[in-house]
Amino acid sequence: MSPPRSTPLLAIGDLSVALPAMQGCVRAVDGVTLSVTAGQAVGLVGESGCGKSMLAKALMGLLPREAEIGPTSQIHFDGRPLLALSPRERRTITGRKMAMVFQDPMTALNPVMRVGRQISEVLRHHLGLDRRAARQRALALLRQVGVSMPRRRLDHYPHQLSGGLRQRVAIAIALACGPRLLIADEPTTALDVTVQAGILDLLARCQKAQAMAMLLISHDLGVVAGRTQRTAVMYAGRILELAPTRKLFGKPRLPYTRALLDAMPRLANPPRTPLKAIGGQPPDMTHLPPGCAFAPRCRWARGRCRVETPPLESGRGGDHDHRVACWYPLEGA
Amino acid sequence: MTATWGEHLLVTHLGRKLLRLLLVVLAVTAVTFLMVHLLPGDVAYTIGGETATADDIRAIREALGLDRSMLAQYRSWLGRLVHGDLGRSYLTGEPVLQAILSRLPVTLELLVISQLLALALALPAALICAYRSGSHVDRLISTGGFATLSIPSFVMALLTIYLFSVKLRWLPATGYTPLQAGVWANLKSFVLPALSIALIEWVVLMRVLRSDLITTLQQHYILMAKAKGLPPWRILLLHALRPSAFTMLTVMGLQVGRLLGEAVIVETLFALPGMGRLLVTAIYARDHLMVQGCVLVISIGYVTVNSAVDMLYTLLDPRIRREAAVGT
């Protein structure tokens, strides 16, 4: 049911982001190529520190000043080369056509500004609405994201709201200008488990209702499952597997993805079944091993894995949808 | 929380502040009383002049009540204070309160204008330095700031006089024009004195605001504001400035005390008839009721300004409103 192939809304080409570190520099994002079609939801999964947040910041133009983007990197959004735009041109896209929901709603809202103003601010800046119209629209947005007593909430300060409500407000801000792409960076990680599903379902519902593309970033495969059409698995700054979400879960070809799936607790298992944790430590980004970054922790690693870095390719079976960066991908389970 | 409970809290809060004011005033005036009496000589010598005999001096002291014990004198001063009577100057016979009230506006105007000038310099400088921290502009402004900070105010006053009245002939070097003679003429007589205070004062404000702004700019909500696509100036002014202003306001409140000291020097140099000059003249003449009166007014002013700063916090940060209500 995916739309016919056309130019994607977002096309990331060979994106690299380097950050200066104590010794040398860290390639937080290393040659990522990924595209998102209009209206499509794409998941981006990886352990913390694998560079997924840096990728999101690079898309939004929020990288720290000292970060360096590789010379061959490209980001095309809606046909426009984002990296070639001036900061001023970029700001006409950021927050308007491309919006972001952050991980921690407790700190993402300005503590000394009323909620209503934080929402209407975007509307007034990007759409030129006057105060009254912006407030009306803010009220409608709060209703849309399921905030109870929206009229009263407009005059509240963030500290008067719970974490879940704050994240709903942050989503209202992101949705305010009707963006074509929503980047949700670990939108539920900082929330109580009881409200996580509510927020995720809200995001999925808004994504479908507004035919908006979404990049859903999480360290949790379960968050991405069922809410995205495609999923990319990131490890040490690189995308190692990219497939339709259903295929990725049903028949992962990357040993790392397999290990992540095996590590998920299952209700079907008898009580006291030990979790299958992945051995070893996440890689030290300042001292990446040669070859495949996952090789030191991989059960199937062989000599070649520790020497040559595998490219992200579609498998021998000719399945263009399912691409994996592994010398010895797993064959059907 | 009901409105009446909130009102009740406000009343106890204000009551507590008033009690503190009373205690501070009592302590400060008592210490001043003691110190003036520890100074060698008293006002009788000033009044009697060089030819006065020991008997003359004794007679003057008796007439003024200076022969009584210090405690008795302080007690009677307090007693009259309760009735709003600050006594009369031993030298001129002018009521102390009247003398102070005629000079207070001059000093207040000097302080307000100098603080406004200091803020006008500190705000943009701090915003630029914080936004471009570590850049050449930041270093240039900071170095220049430290250079002016190390200049004493009386040298700064002379420098401004030299530049603006001797060389450029824009402003009068000394003298005071009352407000009745026209707002502009009045302001003109304040520009140089206020500037020589502000040129030193702004550096402190700028440094404090700059470092708080740098901390604020690393907060997540600033990243969020950037993600909204807002231009930098808007983020700085609307999102970063308010949560960063606390330390600067505290410093401003505390500086008021120091500024009164500066005002003495500056008022003398620029011949402004303010509180500072009144106080210094009174101290030299051992006119101790005048000294007491000045110290009383200054300490009340100091406590009031700092209480006002406390209340400003609650205006600036809604989270403190709740904490204050829960805490007290």
XYZ file of C-alpha atoms in Angstrom:
661
model
C 0.000 0.000 0.000
C 3.066 2.190 -0.289
C 2.703 5.129 -2.697
C 4.206 4.780 -6.172
C 7.919 5.444 -6.364
C 8.638 9.118 -6.876
C 11.185 11.559 -5.531
C 11.264 11.030 -1.791
C 10.306 13.832 0.592
C 13.556 13.410 2.478
C 16.692 12.061 0.878
C 19.774 11.716 3.024
C 22.889 10.936 1.018
C 26.192 9.810 2.535
C 25.632 11.954 5.620
C 28.561 12.129 8.005
C 28.803 14.193 11.169
C 32.081 14.484 13.043
C 32.373 15.837 16.551
C 35.648 16.847 18.166
C 36.424 14.653 21.169
C 39.189 14.358 23.736
C 41.296 12.365 21.290
C 40.804 13.191 17.656
C 37.193 13.269 16.598
C 34.147 11.042 16.683
C 32.195 10.175 13.582
C 28.801 10.231 15.244
C 27.094 9.704 11.915
C 29.079 7.823 9.295
C 27.918 7.778 5.694
C 24.193 7.366 6.283
C 21.983 7.089 3.230
C 18.268 6.963 3.880
C 15.128 8.278 2.266
C 11.638 8.894 3.517
C 8.688 9.095 1.135
C 5.918 11.603 1.770
C 3.399 10.223 4.233
C 5.594 7.308 5.222
C 6.638 6.399 8.745
C 10.200 5.205 9.096
C 11.730 3.827 12.263
C 15.324 4.392 13.268
C 16.526 1.980 15.927
C 19.800 1.690 17.772
C 21.448 1.642 21.168
C 22.038 4.965 22.902
C 25.138 6.656 21.589
C 24.852 5.099 18.134
C 24.349 8.515 16.499
C 20.610 8.505 15.915
C 20.043 11.748 17.799
C 22.919 13.390 15.943
C 21.279 12.324 12.716
C 18.033 13.974 13.818
C 19.855 17.147 14.823
C 21.656 17.243 11.487
C 18.294 17.061 9.699
C 16.872 19.887 11.803
C 19.992 22.045 11.577
C 20.509 21.821 15.340
C 24.022 20.442 15.402
C 26.364 22.015 17.941
C 28.630 24.676 16.482
C 31.726 22.473 16.647
C 30.143 19.621 14.670
C 31.394 19.116 11.143
C 29.363 17.718 8.288
C 31.240 15.651 5.724
C 31.965 17.344 2.382
C 30.056 14.784 0.323
C 27.011 14.763 2.597
C 23.659 15.765 1.198
C 20.210 16.267 2.626
C 17.397 16.957 0.210
C 14.049 17.892 1.648
C 11.125 18.514 -0.656
C 13.620 18.921 -3.472
C 15.711 21.538 -1.675
C 19.341 20.938 -0.661
C 19.215 21.746 3.054
C 22.961 21.801 3.599
C 23.399 24.424 0.874
C 20.793 26.804 2.305
C 21.622 29.847 4.392
C 20.584 29.694 8.069
C 17.770 32.121 7.307
C 16.398 29.995 4.442
C 16.784 26.916 6.572
C 14.645 28.454 9.333
C 11.725 28.802 6.933
C 11.687 24.981 6.781
C 12.671 24.100 10.336
C 9.672 24.215 12.636
C 7.306 24.702 9.749
C 7.697 21.936 7.174
C 9.942 19.784 9.296
C 9.329 19.608 13.027
C 10.756 17.664 15.906
C 9.579 16.173 19.189
C 12.331 15.805 21.762
C 13.132 13.070 24.211
C 12.597 14.841 27.506
C 9.435 16.936 27.754
C 10.417 17.986 31.286
C 13.191 20.187 29.937
C 12.103 20.865 26.363
C 9.488 23.470 27.260
C 10.530 26.914 28.440
C 9.793 26.961 32.196
C 8.975 30.673 32.336
C 6.606 30.861 29.376
C 2.953 29.967 29.366
C 2.017 26.900 27.327
C -0.306 28.882 25.069
C 2.433 31.269 24.107
C 4.883 28.499 23.390
C 2.443 27.055 20.882
C 1.187 30.293 19.350
C 4.733 31.582 18.990
C 5.365 29.151 16.129
C 2.095 30.042 14.444
C 2.732 33.748 14.673
C 6.294 33.452 13.454
C 5.790 31.072 10.537
C 2.208 31.689 9.483
C 1.923 35.338 10.517
C -1.253 34.771 12.527
C -2.323 37.523 14.885
C -2.524 36.962 18.621
C -6.168 35.980 18.699
C -6.062 33.652 15.699
C -2.912 31.988 17.019
C -4.569 31.388 20.383
C -7.608 29.864 18.731
C -5.391 27.587 16.677
C -3.339 26.672 19.764
C -6.553 25.700 21.518
C -7.560 23.487 18.591
C -4.105 21.894 18.608
C -4.294 21.088 22.313
C -7.662 19.438 21.683
C -6.219 17.503 18.775
C -3.385 16.065 20.880
C -5.821 15.032 23.583
C -5.102 17.541 26.338
C -7.960 17.777 28.788
C -9.301 21.213 29.736
C -7.350 22.787 26.849
C -8.596 26.319 27.490
C -7.164 26.317 31.009
C -3.959 24.618 29.944
C -3.178 27.519 27.609
C -2.474 29.714 30.626
C -0.542 27.103 32.552
C 3.201 26.982 32.924
C 5.006 23.728 32.041
C 5.694 22.854 35.693
C 1.965 22.663 36.282
C 1.624 19.812 33.784
C 2.573 16.145 34.056
C 5.243 14.628 31.837
C 2.702 13.055 29.503
C 0.803 16.307 29.135
C 4.002 18.184 28.490
C 4.912 15.760 25.722
C 1.453 16.286 24.244
C 2.084 20.035 24.325
C 5.446 19.472 22.625
C 3.678 17.434 19.955
C 1.110 20.222 19.525
C 3.989 22.651 18.961
C 5.559 20.316 16.411
C 2.257 19.851 14.570
C 1.327 23.539 14.715
C 2.309 24.507 11.185
C 1.250 21.245 9.582
C 4.746 19.868 8.896
C 5.400 17.407 6.079
C 7.954 15.544 8.175
C 7.911 14.920 11.904
C 11.065 13.731 13.606
C 10.284 12.075 16.934
C 13.504 11.487 18.861
C 12.840 8.948 21.613
C 9.494 10.624 22.298
C 8.543 8.295 25.137
C 11.844 7.330 26.719
C 11.514 9.866 29.533
C 7.863 9.111 30.240
C 6.080 6.757 32.605
C 5.389 3.396 31.032
C 1.671 3.936 31.498
C 1.568 6.983 29.250
C 4.079 5.773 26.650
C 1.585 3.870 24.529
C -0.813 6.837 24.552
C 1.844 9.179 23.196
C 3.000 6.690 20.545
C -0.538 6.045 19.366
C -1.173 9.781 19.232
C 1.897 10.240 17.043
C 0.861 7.370 14.763
C -2.688 8.734 14.532
C -1.560 12.261 13.666
C 0.904 10.874 11.152
C -1.852 8.990 9.331
C -4.480 11.717 9.627
C -2.250 14.439 8.227
C -0.478 12.245 5.651
C 2.709 13.386 7.276
C 6.009 11.570 7.025
C 7.543 10.547 10.309
C 10.985 9.490 11.404
C 10.468 7.643 14.667
C 13.710 7.260 16.561
C 13.965 4.801 19.424
C 16.275 2.407 21.179
C 13.297 0.101 21.538
C 12.270 -2.123 18.636
C 8.856 -2.500 20.220
C 8.175 1.204 19.782
C 8.807 1.020 16.054
C 6.905 -2.209 15.425
C 3.441 -1.687 14.031
C 3.843 2.063 13.772
C 6.272 2.306 10.866
C 6.435 1.000 7.316
C 10.200 0.774 7.174
C 12.872 0.438 9.814
C 16.555 1.228 9.790
C 18.888 -0.299 12.354
C 21.808 1.916 13.302
C 25.034 0.852 14.941
C 28.119 2.986 15.615
C 26.997 5.786 13.310
C 26.067 3.569 10.362
C 22.875 2.024 9.106
C 23.441 -1.728 9.088
C 20.009 -2.967 8.076
C 17.130 -1.316 6.303
C 13.925 -3.153 5.490
C 10.155 -2.966 5.579
C 9.348 -3.177 9.282
C 7.392 -6.417 8.874
C 10.268 -8.140 7.103
C 12.815 -6.833 9.561
C 10.931 -8.295 12.473
C 9.929 -11.497 10.683
C 13.198 -12.305 9.010
C 16.081 -10.149 10.147
C 19.258 -10.681 8.138
C 21.635 -8.717 10.346
C 23.022 -10.633 13.334
C 22.737 -7.459 15.410
C 19.031 -7.097 14.653
C 18.537 -10.768 15.443
C 20.287 -10.249 18.791
C 18.153 -7.179 19.554
C 14.981 -9.129 18.841
C 16.153 -12.031 20.960
C 16.900 -9.647 23.803
C 13.288 -8.465 23.980
C 11.327 -9.936 26.870
C 8.314 -11.956 25.741
C 5.101 -12.557 27.606
C 4.847 -16.002 26.015
C 8.019 -17.145 27.722
C 7.656 -19.008 31.002
C 8.451 -16.964 34.118
C 12.140 -16.573 35.061
C 13.341 -17.112 31.508
C 16.642 -15.256 31.450
C 16.840 -12.377 28.961
C 19.288 -12.879 26.149
C 21.473 -9.834 26.531
C 23.976 -8.981 23.821
C 27.460 -9.759 25.087
C 30.174 -7.148 25.259
C 29.910 -3.374 25.391
C 28.561 -0.871 22.881
C 31.539 0.293 20.819
C 33.779 3.104 21.979
C 33.135 5.670 19.257
C 36.612 7.149 19.622
C 38.271 3.798 18.938
C 36.160 1.936 16.425
C 37.598 -1.420 15.388
C 38.506 -1.908 11.736
C 35.949 -3.736 9.647
C 32.398 -4.212 10.915
C 31.831 -2.291 14.173
C 29.620 -5.053 15.543
C 32.097 -7.848 14.830
C 33.589 -7.951 18.362
C 30.132 -8.783 19.770
C 28.894 -10.921 16.886
C 28.489 -14.682 17.272
C 28.849 -15.211 13.531
C 31.834 -12.945 12.925
C 34.645 -14.379 10.813
C 38.039 -13.122 9.696
C 36.790 -10.846 6.965
C 34.412 -9.005 9.365
C 37.346 -7.681 11.361
C 39.162 -6.332 8.320
C 36.713 -4.942 5.790
C 33.679 -2.767 6.401
C 30.627 -4.284 4.705
C 28.531 -1.945 2.482
C 24.752 -1.640 2.816
C 23.483 -3.837 -0.053
C 20.411 -5.695 -1.054
C 20.806 -9.394 -0.555
C 21.709 -12.071 -3.023
C 18.080 -13.002 -3.273
C 17.563 -9.769 -5.248
C 15.245 -8.352 -2.601
C 15.644 -4.605 -3.190
C 13.576 -3.722 -0.187
C 15.779 -5.477 2.300
C 19.277 -4.148 2.546
C 21.913 -5.215 5.008
C 25.515 -4.275 5.731
C 26.926 -7.664 6.628
C 29.396 -10.054 4.982
C 27.522 -13.088 6.226
C 23.846 -12.130 6.534
C 21.521 -14.637 8.140
C 19.446 -16.722 5.777
C 15.808 -17.288 6.610
C 15.013 -18.314 10.150
C -5.346 26.964 46.917
C -8.038 29.550 47.587
C -7.596 33.242 46.941
C -7.982 34.085 50.616
C -5.243 31.698 51.576
C -3.045 33.298 48.943
C -3.828 36.735 50.341
C -3.091 35.495 53.812
C 0.298 34.228 52.648
C 1.057 37.556 51.012
C 0.210 39.436 54.208
C 2.449 37.225 56.380
C 5.145 37.542 53.737
C 4.954 41.337 53.794
C 4.784 41.340 57.590
C 7.947 39.303 57.779
C 9.684 41.688 55.380
C 8.612 44.691 57.472
C 9.914 43.099 60.655
C 13.229 42.480 58.962
C 13.347 46.090 57.796
C 12.755 47.258 61.356
C 15.538 45.095 62.743
C 18.010 46.208 60.078
C 17.206 49.888 60.687
C 17.583 49.477 64.440
C 20.935 47.727 64.110
C 22.325 50.126 61.525
C 21.316 53.298 63.375
C 22.647 51.956 66.696
C 26.003 51.144 65.160
C 26.140 54.539 63.435
C 25.326 56.261 66.704
C 28.189 54.450 68.357
C 30.633 55.200 65.559
C 29.839 58.915 65.389
C 30.410 59.122 69.125
C 33.707 57.307 68.823
C 34.962 60.008 66.447
C 37.149 62.561 68.177
C 35.513 65.972 68.752
C 31.848 66.827 68.523
C 29.578 69.441 67.007
C 30.081 71.837 69.959
C 33.590 72.597 68.712
C 32.265 73.371 65.247
C 29.579 75.677 66.618
C 31.811 77.379 69.209
C 34.551 78.099 66.737
C 38.247 78.599 67.487
C 37.806 81.230 70.205
C 35.412 79.206 72.370
C 36.503 78.497 75.965
C 35.959 75.216 77.752
C 32.961 76.749 79.510
C 31.437 77.839 76.216
C 31.783 74.317 74.881
C 30.207 72.849 78.016
C 27.318 75.314 77.742
C 26.714 74.424 74.100
C 26.780 70.728 74.925
C 24.304 71.172 77.708
C 22.017 73.205 75.497
C 22.100 70.512 72.803
C 21.762 67.640 75.267
C 25.119 66.215 74.277
C 26.203 65.865 77.899
C 23.840 62.994 78.477
C 24.934 59.367 78.146
C 25.046 57.884 74.688
C 22.310 55.412 75.484
C 20.025 58.193 76.725
C 20.679 60.166 73.576
C 19.944 57.175 71.366
C 16.781 56.419 73.311
C 15.448 59.944 72.938
C 16.339 59.909 69.236
C 14.352 56.695 68.813
C 11.507 58.167 70.839
C 11.240 61.150 68.527
C 11.678 58.954 65.476
C 8.492 57.100 66.340
C 6.683 60.411 66.000
C 8.335 61.095 62.676
C 10.729 63.663 64.130
C 14.320 63.284 63.001
C 15.477 66.369 64.864
C 17.213 69.433 63.539
C 20.691 69.992 62.229
C 22.926 71.311 65.028
C 24.605 73.598 62.552
C 21.878 75.142 60.430
C 18.823 74.429 62.539
C 17.166 72.990 59.416
C 14.918 70.034 60.155
C 16.850 66.866 59.203
C 13.892 65.338 57.393
C 13.446 68.433 55.247
C 17.152 68.563 54.411
C 17.083 64.923 53.365
C 13.878 65.199 51.363
C 15.251 68.114 49.372
C 18.395 66.138 48.435
C 17.041 62.612 48.106
C 15.485 63.129 44.642
C 18.842 64.211 43.253
C 20.576 61.058 44.452
C 17.661 58.853 43.406
C 17.697 60.338 39.942
C 21.461 59.857 39.732
C 21.170 56.209 40.792
C 18.255 55.425 38.493
C 19.835 57.060 35.453
C 23.193 55.421 36.108
C 21.555 51.994 36.504
C 19.571 52.470 33.309
C 22.706 53.488 31.441
C 24.591 50.523 32.885
C 21.785 48.182 31.810
C 21.672 49.748 28.353
C 25.353 48.927 27.972
C 25.305 45.552 29.725
C 22.275 43.943 28.034
C 23.348 44.073 24.384
C 26.968 43.363 25.286
C 26.037 40.307 27.350
C 23.698 39.014 24.633
C 26.354 39.344 21.953
C 29.095 37.839 24.141
C 26.945 34.897 25.236
C 25.683 34.162 21.726
C 29.224 34.255 20.361
C 31.035 33.079 23.468
C 34.719 32.486 22.923
C 34.758 34.545 19.736
C 36.877 37.619 19.105
C 33.953 39.933 19.810
C 33.383 38.238 23.160
C 37.029 38.583 24.128
C 37.212 42.179 22.945
C 34.169 43.251 24.947
C 35.260 41.332 28.033
C 38.778 42.747 27.952
C 37.485 46.256 27.384
C 35.066 45.723 30.253
C 37.783 44.684 32.656
C 39.830 47.679 31.611
C 37.027 50.106 32.494
C 36.243 48.167 35.666
C 39.758 48.794 36.936
C 39.360 52.571 36.616
C 38.193 54.228 39.880
C 35.009 56.248 39.538
C 36.643 59.594 40.282
C 39.140 59.029 37.450
C 36.287 57.953 35.209
C 34.431 61.133 36.157
C 37.420 63.275 35.225
C 37.824 61.378 31.950
C 34.187 61.897 30.988
C 34.426 65.589 31.901
C 37.535 65.916 29.797
C 35.986 64.179 26.803
C 32.404 65.437 26.801
C 32.668 68.937 28.243
C 36.223 70.108 27.617
C 36.895 68.531 24.213
C 33.471 67.999 22.653
C 31.639 70.724 24.648
C 28.419 68.721 24.578
C 27.544 68.791 28.252
C 28.181 70.968 31.285
C 31.099 69.852 33.453
C 29.470 70.597 36.793
C 26.350 72.099 38.256
C 22.774 71.077 38.783
C 19.608 72.243 37.064
C 16.411 71.351 38.926
C 13.596 69.567 37.178
C 11.471 72.738 37.289
C 13.883 74.355 34.829
C 12.971 71.799 32.191
C 13.363 68.049 31.790
C 16.091 68.203 29.205
C 18.200 70.751 31.104
C 17.774 68.643 34.234
C 18.752 65.427 32.456
C 21.775 67.139 30.954
C 23.226 67.828 34.379
C 22.902 64.105 35.189
C 24.368 62.573 32.045
C 28.048 62.835 32.943
C 27.751 61.879 36.640
C 25.533 58.922 35.763
C 27.826 57.910 32.934
C 30.901 57.862 35.135
C 29.103 55.458 37.478
C 27.556 53.397 34.674
C 30.810 52.954 32.778
C 32.155 50.965 35.725
C 28.922 49.362 36.824
C 27.935 47.834 33.479
C 30.920 45.497 33.397
C 29.802 43.653 36.530
C 26.253 43.318 35.204
C 27.512 42.221 31.798
C 29.810 39.509 33.185
C 27.135 38.067 35.437
C 24.437 38.115 32.759
C 26.814 36.697 30.162
C 27.728 33.651 32.203
C 24.092 32.968 33.135
C 23.056 33.335 29.501
C 25.706 30.853 28.418
C 24.300 28.335 30.890
C 20.739 28.993 29.731
C 21.674 28.664 26.068
C 22.690 25.053 26.731
C 19.246 24.159 28.055
C 16.999 21.850 26.099
C 14.277 24.438 25.702
C 16.691 26.632 23.754
C 17.286 23.726 21.379
C 13.520 23.393 21.177
C 13.225 27.104 20.333
C 15.782 26.597 17.569
C 13.781 23.616 16.336
C 10.816 25.961 16.054
C 12.801 27.863 13.420
C 12.949 31.075 15.442
C 15.703 33.551 14.547
C 18.586 33.927 17.045
C 17.620 37.370 18.330
C 14.157 36.122 19.163
C 15.521 33.126 21.022
C 17.907 35.339 22.980
C 15.367 37.995 23.927
C 12.225 35.930 24.428
C 13.526 32.562 25.598
C 16.950 33.051 27.154
C 17.005 36.490 28.746
C 14.307 36.101 31.372
C 15.524 32.875 32.972
C 19.061 34.302 32.963
C 18.367 37.602 34.695
C 18.309 36.424 38.324
C 21.933 36.824 39.336
C 22.158 40.129 37.543
C 19.158 41.504 39.435
C 20.588 40.296 42.737
C 23.867 41.996 41.964
C 22.023 45.179 41.011
C 20.231 45.196 44.353
C 23.427 44.627 46.303
C 25.253 47.262 44.285
C 22.848 49.955 45.461
C 24.760 50.115 48.743
C 28.095 50.461 46.996
C 26.654 52.988 44.581
C 25.715 55.280 47.457
C 29.411 55.364 48.249
C 30.206 56.119 44.620
C 27.525 58.805 44.664
C 29.381 60.667 47.404
C 32.428 61.007 45.188
C 30.534 61.666 41.993
C 28.178 64.200 43.573
C 31.150 66.072 44.985
C 33.002 66.111 41.670
C 29.998 67.246 39.666
C 28.615 69.574 42.362
C 25.264 67.803 42.609
C 23.286 68.647 45.772
C 22.542 65.024 46.717
C 22.435 62.789 49.780
C 26.060 61.771 49.421
C 27.335 65.299 49.862
C 24.886 65.976 52.677
C 26.136 62.933 54.555
C 29.829 63.681 54.091
C 29.434 67.301 55.177
C 27.497 66.165 58.226
C 30.163 63.632 59.186
C 32.938 66.229 58.969
C 30.949 68.623 61.143
C 29.985 65.836 63.612
C 26.404 66.923 62.944
C 25.281 63.576 64.237
C 21.505 63.942 64.006
C 21.946 64.667 60.314
C 24.227 61.633 60.001
C 21.641 59.499 61.777
C 18.891 60.730 59.490
C 20.884 60.034 56.336
C 21.889 56.558 57.484
C 18.289 55.794 58.392
C 17.010 56.745 54.946
C 19.834 54.903 53.180
C 19.314 51.689 55.128
C 15.573 51.781 54.518
C 16.268 52.286 50.837
C 18.759 49.440 50.748
C 16.442 46.936 52.393
C 13.513 48.059 50.248
C 15.449 47.665 47.017
C 16.612 44.179 47.935
C 13.123 43.118 48.990
C 11.870 44.426 45.665
C 14.461 42.261 43.920
C 13.159 39.247 45.866
C 9.671 39.976 44.625
C 10.933 40.418 41.073
C 12.121 36.816 41.137
C 8.589 35.603 41.585
C 7.494 37.732 38.642
C 10.276 36.353 36.484
C 9.916 32.698 37.337
C 6.482 31.171 37.870
C 8.044 28.148 39.578
C 9.213 30.310 42.488
C 5.661 31.558 43.034
C 4.608 28.061 43.942
C 7.693 27.285 45.979
C 7.311 30.500 47.958
C 3.675 29.692 48.644
C 4.450 26.151 49.724
C 7.611 27.033 51.569
C 6.400 29.811 53.853
